[in-house]
PDB file of C-alpha atoms in Angstrom:
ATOM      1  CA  UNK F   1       0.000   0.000   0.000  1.00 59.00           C
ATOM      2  CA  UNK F   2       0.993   3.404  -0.517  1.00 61.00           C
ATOM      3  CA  UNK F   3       3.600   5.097  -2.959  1.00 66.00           C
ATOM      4  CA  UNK F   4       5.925   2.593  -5.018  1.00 65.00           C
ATOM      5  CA  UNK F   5       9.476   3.264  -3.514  1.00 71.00           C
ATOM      6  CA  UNK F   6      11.324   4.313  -6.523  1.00 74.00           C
ATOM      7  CA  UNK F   7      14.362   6.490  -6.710  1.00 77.00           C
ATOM      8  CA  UNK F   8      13.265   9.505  -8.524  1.00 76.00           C
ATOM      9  CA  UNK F   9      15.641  10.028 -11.538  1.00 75.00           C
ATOM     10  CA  UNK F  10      17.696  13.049 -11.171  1.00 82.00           C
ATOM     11  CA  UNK F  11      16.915  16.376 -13.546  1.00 83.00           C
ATOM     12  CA  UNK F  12      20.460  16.205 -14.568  1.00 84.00           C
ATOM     13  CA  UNK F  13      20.193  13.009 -16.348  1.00 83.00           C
ATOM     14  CA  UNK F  14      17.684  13.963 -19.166  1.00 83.00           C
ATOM     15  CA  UNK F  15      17.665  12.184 -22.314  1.00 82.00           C
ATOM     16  CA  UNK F  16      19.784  13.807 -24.908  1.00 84.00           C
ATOM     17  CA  UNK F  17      19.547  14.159 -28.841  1.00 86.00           C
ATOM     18  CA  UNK F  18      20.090  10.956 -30.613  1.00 83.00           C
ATOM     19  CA  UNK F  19      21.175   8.937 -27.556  1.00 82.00           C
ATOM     20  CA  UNK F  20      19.542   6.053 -27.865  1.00 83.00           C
ATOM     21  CA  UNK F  21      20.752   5.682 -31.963  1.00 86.00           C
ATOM     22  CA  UNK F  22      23.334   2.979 -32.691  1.00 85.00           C
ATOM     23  CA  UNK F  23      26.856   4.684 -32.902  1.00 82.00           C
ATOM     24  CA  UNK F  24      29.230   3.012 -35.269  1.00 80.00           C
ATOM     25  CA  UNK F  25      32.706   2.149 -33.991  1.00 77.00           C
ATOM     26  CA  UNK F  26      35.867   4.179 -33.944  1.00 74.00           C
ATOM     27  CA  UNK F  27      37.700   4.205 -37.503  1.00 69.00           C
ATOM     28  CA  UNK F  28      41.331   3.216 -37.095  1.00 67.00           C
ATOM     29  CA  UNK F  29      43.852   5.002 -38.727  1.00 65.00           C
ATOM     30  CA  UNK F  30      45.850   1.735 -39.542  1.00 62.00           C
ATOM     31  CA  UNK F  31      42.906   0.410 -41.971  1.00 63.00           C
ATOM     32  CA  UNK F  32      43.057   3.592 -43.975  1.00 59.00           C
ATOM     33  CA  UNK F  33      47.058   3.082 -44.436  1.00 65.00           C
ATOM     34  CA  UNK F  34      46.592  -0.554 -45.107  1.00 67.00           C
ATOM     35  CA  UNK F  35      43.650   0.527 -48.137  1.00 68.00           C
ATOM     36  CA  UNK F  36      45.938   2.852 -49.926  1.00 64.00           C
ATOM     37  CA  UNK F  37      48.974   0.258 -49.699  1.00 67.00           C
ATOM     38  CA  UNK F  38      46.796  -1.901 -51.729  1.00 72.00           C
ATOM     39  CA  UNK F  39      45.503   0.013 -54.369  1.00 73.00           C
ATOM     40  CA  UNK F  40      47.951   0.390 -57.216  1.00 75.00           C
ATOM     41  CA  UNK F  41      49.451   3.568 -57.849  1.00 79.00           C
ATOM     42  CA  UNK F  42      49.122   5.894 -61.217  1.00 82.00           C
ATOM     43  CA  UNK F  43      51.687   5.305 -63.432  1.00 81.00           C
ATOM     44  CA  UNK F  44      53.748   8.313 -63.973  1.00 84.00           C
ATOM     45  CA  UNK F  45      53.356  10.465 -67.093  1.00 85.00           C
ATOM     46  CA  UNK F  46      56.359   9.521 -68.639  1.00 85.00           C
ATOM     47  CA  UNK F  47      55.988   5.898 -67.851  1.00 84.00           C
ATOM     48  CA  UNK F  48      54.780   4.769 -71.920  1.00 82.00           C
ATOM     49  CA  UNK F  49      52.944   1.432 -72.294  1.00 79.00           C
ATOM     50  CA  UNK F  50      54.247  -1.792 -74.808  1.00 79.00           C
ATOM     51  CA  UNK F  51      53.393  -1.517 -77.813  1.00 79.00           C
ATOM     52  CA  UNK F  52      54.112  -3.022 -80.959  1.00 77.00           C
ATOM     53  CA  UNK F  53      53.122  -6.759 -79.540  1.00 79.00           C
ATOM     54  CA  UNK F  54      51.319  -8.835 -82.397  1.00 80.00           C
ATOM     55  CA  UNK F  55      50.258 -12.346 -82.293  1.00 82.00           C
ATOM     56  CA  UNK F  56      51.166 -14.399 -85.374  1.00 84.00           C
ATOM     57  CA  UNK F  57      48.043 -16.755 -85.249  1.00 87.00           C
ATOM     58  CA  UNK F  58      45.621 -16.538 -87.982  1.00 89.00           C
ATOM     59  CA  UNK F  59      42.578 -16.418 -86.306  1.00 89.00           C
ATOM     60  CA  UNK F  60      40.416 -16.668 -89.996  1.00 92.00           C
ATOM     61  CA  UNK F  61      41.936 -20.216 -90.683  1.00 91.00           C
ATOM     62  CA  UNK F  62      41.748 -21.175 -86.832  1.00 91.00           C
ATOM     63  CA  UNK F  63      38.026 -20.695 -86.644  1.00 91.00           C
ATOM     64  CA  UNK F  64      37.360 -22.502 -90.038  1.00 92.00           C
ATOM     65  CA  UNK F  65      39.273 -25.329 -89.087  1.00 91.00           C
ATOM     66  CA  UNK F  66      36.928 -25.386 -85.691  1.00 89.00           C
ATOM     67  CA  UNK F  67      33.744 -25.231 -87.638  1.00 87.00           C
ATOM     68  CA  UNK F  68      34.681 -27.437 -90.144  1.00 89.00           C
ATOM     69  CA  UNK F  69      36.100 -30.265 -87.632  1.00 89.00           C
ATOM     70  CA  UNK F  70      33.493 -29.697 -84.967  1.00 86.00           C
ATOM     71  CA  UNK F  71      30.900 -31.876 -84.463  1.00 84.00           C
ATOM     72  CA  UNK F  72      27.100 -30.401 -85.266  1.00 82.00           C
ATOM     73  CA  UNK F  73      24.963 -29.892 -82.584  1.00 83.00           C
ATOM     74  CA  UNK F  74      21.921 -31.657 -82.889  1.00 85.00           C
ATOM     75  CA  UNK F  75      18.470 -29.709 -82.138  1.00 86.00           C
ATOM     76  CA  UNK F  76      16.471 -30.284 -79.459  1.00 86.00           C
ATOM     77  CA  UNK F  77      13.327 -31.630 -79.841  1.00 87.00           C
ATOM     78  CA  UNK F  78      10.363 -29.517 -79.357  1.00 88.00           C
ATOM     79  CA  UNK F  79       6.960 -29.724 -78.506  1.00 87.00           C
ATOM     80  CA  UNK F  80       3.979 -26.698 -80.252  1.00 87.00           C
ATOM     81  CA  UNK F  81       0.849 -27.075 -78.841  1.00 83.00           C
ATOM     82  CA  UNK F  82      -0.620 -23.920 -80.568  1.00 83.00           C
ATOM     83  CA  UNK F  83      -1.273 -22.126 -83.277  1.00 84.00           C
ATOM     84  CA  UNK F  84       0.565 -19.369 -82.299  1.00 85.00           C
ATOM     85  CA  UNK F  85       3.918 -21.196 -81.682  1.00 82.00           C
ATOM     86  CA  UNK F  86       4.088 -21.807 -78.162  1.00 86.00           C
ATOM     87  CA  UNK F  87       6.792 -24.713 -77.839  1.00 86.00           C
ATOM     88  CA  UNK F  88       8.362 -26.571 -75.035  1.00 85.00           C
ATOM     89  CA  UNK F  89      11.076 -29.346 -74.722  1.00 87.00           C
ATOM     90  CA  UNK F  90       9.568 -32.212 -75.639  1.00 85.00           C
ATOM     91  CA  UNK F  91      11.631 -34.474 -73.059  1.00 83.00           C
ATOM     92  CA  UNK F  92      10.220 -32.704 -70.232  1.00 83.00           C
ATOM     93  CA  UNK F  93       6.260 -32.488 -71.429  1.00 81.00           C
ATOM     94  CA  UNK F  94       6.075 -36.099 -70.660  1.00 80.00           C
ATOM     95  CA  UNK F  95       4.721 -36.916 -73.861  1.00 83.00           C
ATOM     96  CA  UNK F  96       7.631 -39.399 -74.515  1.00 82.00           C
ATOM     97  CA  UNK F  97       7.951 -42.651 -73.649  1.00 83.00           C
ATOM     98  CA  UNK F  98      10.630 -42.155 -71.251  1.00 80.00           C
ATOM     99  CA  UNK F  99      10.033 -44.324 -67.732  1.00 81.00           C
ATOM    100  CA  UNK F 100       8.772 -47.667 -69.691  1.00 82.00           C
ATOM    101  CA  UNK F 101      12.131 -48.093 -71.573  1.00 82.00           C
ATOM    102  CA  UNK F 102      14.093 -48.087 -68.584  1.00 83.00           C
ATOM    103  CA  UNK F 103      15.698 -51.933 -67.659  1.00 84.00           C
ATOM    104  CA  UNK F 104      14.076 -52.050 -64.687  1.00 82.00           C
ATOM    105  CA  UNK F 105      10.801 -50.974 -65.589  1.00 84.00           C
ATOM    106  CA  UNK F 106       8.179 -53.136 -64.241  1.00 83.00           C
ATOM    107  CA  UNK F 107      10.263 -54.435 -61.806  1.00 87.00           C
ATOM    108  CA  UNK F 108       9.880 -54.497 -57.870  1.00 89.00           C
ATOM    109  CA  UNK F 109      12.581 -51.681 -56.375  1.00 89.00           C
ATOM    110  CA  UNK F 110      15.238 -53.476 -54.377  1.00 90.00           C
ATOM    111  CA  UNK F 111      14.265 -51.107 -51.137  1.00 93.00           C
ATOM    112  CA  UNK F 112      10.492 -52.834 -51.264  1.00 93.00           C
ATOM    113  CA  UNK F 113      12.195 -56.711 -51.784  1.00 93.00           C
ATOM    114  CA  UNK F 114      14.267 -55.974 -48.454  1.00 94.00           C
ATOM    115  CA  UNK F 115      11.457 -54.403 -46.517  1.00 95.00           C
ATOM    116  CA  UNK F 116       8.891 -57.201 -47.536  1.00 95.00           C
ATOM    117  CA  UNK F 117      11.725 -60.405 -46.345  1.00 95.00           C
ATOM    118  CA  UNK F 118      12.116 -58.254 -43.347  1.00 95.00           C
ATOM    119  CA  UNK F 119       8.419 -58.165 -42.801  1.00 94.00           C
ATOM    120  CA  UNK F 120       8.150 -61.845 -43.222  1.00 94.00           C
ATOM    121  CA  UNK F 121      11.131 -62.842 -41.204  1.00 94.00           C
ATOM    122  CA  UNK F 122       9.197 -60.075 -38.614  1.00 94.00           C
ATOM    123  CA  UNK F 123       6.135 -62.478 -38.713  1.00 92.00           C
ATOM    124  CA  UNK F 124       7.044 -65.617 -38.485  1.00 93.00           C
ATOM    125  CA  UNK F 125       9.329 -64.499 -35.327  1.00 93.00           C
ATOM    126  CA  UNK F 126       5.930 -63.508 -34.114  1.00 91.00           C
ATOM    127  CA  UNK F 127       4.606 -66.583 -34.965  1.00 89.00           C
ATOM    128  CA  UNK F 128       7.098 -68.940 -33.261  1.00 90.00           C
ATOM    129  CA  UNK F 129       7.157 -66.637 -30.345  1.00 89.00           C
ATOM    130  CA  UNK F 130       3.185 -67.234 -30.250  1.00 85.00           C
ATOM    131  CA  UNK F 131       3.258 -70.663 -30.384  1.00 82.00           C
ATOM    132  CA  UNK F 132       5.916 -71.528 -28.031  1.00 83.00           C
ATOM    133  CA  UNK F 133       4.200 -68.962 -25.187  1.00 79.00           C
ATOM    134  CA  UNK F 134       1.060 -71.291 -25.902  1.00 73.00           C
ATOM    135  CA  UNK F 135       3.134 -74.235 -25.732  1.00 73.00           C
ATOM    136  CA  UNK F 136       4.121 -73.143 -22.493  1.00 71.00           C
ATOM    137  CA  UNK F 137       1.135 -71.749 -20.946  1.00 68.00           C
ATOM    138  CA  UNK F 138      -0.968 -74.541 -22.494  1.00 67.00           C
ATOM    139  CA  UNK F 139      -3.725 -72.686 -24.019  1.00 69.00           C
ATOM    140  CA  UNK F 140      -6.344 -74.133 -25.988  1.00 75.00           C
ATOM    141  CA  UNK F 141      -7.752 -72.821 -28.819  1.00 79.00           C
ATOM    142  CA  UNK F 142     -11.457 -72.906 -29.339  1.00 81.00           C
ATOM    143  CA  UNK F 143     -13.364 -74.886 -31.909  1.00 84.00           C
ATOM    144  CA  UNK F 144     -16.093 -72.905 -34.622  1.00 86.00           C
ATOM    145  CA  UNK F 145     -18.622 -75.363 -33.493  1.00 88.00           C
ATOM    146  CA  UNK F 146     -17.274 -74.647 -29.485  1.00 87.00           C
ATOM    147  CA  UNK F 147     -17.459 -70.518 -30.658  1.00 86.00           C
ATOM    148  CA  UNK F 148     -20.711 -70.946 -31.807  1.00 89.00           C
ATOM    149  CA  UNK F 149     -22.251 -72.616 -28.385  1.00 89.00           C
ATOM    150  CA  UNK F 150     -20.614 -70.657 -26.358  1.00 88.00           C
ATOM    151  CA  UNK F 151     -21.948 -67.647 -27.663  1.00 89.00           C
ATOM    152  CA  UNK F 152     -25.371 -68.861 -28.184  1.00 91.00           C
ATOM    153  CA  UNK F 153     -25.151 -69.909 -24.472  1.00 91.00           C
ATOM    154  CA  UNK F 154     -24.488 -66.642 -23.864  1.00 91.00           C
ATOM    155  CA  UNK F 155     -27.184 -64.874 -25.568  1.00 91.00           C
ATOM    156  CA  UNK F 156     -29.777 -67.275 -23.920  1.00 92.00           C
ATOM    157  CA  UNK F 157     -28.453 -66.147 -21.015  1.00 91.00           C
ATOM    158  CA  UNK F 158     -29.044 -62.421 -21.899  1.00 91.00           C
ATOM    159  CA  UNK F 159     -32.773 -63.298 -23.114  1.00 92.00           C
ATOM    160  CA  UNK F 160     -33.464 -64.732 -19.562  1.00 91.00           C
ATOM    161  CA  UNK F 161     -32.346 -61.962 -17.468  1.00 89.00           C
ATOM    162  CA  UNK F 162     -33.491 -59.517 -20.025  1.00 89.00           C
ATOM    163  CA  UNK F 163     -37.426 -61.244 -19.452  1.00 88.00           C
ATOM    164  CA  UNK F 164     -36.712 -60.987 -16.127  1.00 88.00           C
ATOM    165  CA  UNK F 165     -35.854 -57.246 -16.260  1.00 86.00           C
ATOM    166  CA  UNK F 166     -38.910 -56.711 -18.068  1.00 88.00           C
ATOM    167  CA  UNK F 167     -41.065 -58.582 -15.228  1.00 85.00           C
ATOM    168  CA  UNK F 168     -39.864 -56.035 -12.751  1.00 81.00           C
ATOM    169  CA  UNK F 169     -42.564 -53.604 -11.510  1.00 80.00           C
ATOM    170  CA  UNK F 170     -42.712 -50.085 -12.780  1.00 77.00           C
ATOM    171  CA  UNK F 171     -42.210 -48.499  -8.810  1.00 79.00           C
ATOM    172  CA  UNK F 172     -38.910 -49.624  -7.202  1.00 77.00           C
ATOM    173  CA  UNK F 173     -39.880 -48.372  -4.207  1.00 80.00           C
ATOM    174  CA  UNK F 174     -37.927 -50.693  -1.306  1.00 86.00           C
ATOM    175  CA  UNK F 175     -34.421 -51.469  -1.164  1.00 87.00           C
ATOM    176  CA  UNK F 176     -34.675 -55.209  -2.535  1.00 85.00           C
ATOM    177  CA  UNK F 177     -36.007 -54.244  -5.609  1.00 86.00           C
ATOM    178  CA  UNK F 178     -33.411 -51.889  -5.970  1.00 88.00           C
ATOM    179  CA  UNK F 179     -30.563 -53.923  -5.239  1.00 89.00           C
ATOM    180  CA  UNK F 180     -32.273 -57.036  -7.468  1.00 88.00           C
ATOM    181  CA  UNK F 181     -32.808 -54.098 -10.650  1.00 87.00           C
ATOM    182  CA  UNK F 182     -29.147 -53.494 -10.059  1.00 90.00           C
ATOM    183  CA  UNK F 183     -27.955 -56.596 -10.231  1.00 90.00           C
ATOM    184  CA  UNK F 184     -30.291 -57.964 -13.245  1.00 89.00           C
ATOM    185  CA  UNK F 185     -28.678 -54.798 -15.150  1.00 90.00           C
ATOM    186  CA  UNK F 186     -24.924 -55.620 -14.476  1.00 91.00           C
ATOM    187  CA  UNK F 187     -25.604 -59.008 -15.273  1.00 91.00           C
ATOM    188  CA  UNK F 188     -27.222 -57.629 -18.807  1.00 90.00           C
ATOM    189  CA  UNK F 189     -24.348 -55.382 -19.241  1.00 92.00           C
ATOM    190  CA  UNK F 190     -21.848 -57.933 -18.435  1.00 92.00           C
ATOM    191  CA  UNK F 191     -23.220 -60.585 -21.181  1.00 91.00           C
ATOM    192  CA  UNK F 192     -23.860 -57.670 -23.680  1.00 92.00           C
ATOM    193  CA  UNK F 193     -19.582 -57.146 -22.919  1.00 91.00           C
ATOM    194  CA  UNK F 194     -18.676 -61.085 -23.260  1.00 89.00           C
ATOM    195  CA  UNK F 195     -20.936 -61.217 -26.590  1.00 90.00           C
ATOM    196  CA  UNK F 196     -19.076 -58.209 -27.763  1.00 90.00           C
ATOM    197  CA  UNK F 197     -15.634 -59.725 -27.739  1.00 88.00           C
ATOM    198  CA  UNK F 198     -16.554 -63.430 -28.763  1.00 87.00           C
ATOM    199  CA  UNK F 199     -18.436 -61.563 -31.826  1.00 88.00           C
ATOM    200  CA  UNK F 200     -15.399 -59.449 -32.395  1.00 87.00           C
ATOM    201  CA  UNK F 201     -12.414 -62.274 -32.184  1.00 83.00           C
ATOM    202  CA  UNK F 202     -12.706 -65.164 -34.760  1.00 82.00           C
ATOM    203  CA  UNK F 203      -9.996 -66.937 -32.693  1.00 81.00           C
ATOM    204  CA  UNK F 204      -9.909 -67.794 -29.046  1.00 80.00           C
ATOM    205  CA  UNK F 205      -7.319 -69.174 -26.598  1.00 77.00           C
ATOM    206  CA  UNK F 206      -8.571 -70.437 -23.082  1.00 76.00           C
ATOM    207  CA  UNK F 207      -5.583 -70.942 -20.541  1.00 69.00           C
ATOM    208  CA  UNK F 208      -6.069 -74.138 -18.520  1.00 63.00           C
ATOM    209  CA  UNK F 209      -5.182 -73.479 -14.985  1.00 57.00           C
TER     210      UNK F 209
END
């Protein structure tokens, strides 16, 4: 509560013109000296350049000796799609042929061969580390026809306690009727939840104990 306890700047110490802009550093005299030592100096006026200097290669005969021992360049092939002469390369349009003369064209990448054997060596790791953990726990898979009772057993089951729901009387009005609703409804949720999974899984392993 009460004023902030700040010290009050001093009049003195006013902000100045351009104090707060970015000064550059000090300029040493040394780089100045070191710029002119590198710049070439003026010739003097009596210093006279060479002259005189001629080449004796005959530049007429050199360049028809290139032309006519050079190889010609062939064009490149072009592509006009209208009447106005708009062209393209035809190599990049992707009207030629170019992909499906390639050797390996058609064939399976080497990159998608490895990654498939590594898939199947993956799996049937998997697979021998499935069945020896059944080997050693025992488990017992269940028969279609074993499937198929078992959930028709348990759908019965549901039908039974789902007619005896419906037999219950509209007023629950004492505590045994409450407690038998209750228990008639996790019973029908916990059939609806074992009919779920059996429906789900087409294969079933039952640990003997």
């Amino acid at each position: 509560m009460g004023p902030a306890k700040n010290e009050v700047p001093s009049p003195k110490n006013f902000l100045l013109k351009h104090s707060k802009e970015p000064k550059l550093p000090d300029r040493k005299r040394d780089e100045g000296r070191k710029r002119l030592l590198t710049i070439p100096s003026v010739p003097h006026v009596k210093d006279h350049p060479l002259m005189g200097i001629q080449s004796k290669k005959n530049f007429i005969n050199t360049n028809a000796a290139n032309v006519i021992m050079g190889v010609a360049k062939k064009p490149q092939p072009i592509c006009v799609d209208t009447r106005q002469g708009n062209k393209y390369l035809l190599e990049t349009s992707g009207l030629v042929p170019k992909y499906i003369n390639k050797k390996d064209y058609g064939l399976t990448p080497k990159y998608v061969i490895k990654r498939n054997e590594e898939v199947k060596r993956a799996q049937e790791e998997y697979d021998a580390y499935v069945k020896e953990t059944l080997r050693q726990k025992a488990m017992k898979r269940l028969s279609d026809e074993e499937r198929e009772s078992l959930l028709q057993g348990l759908k019965k089951n549901w039908e039974e306690v789902h007619h005896e729901f419906q037999g219950l009387s509209v007023e629950i009005d004492t505590l045994p009727k409450k407690i038998h609703k209750e228990r008639l409804e996790s019973q029908m949720k916990q059939l609806e939840h074992d009919i779920n999974i059996i429906e789900k899984h087409k294969i079933i392993y039952i640990a003997n104990k």
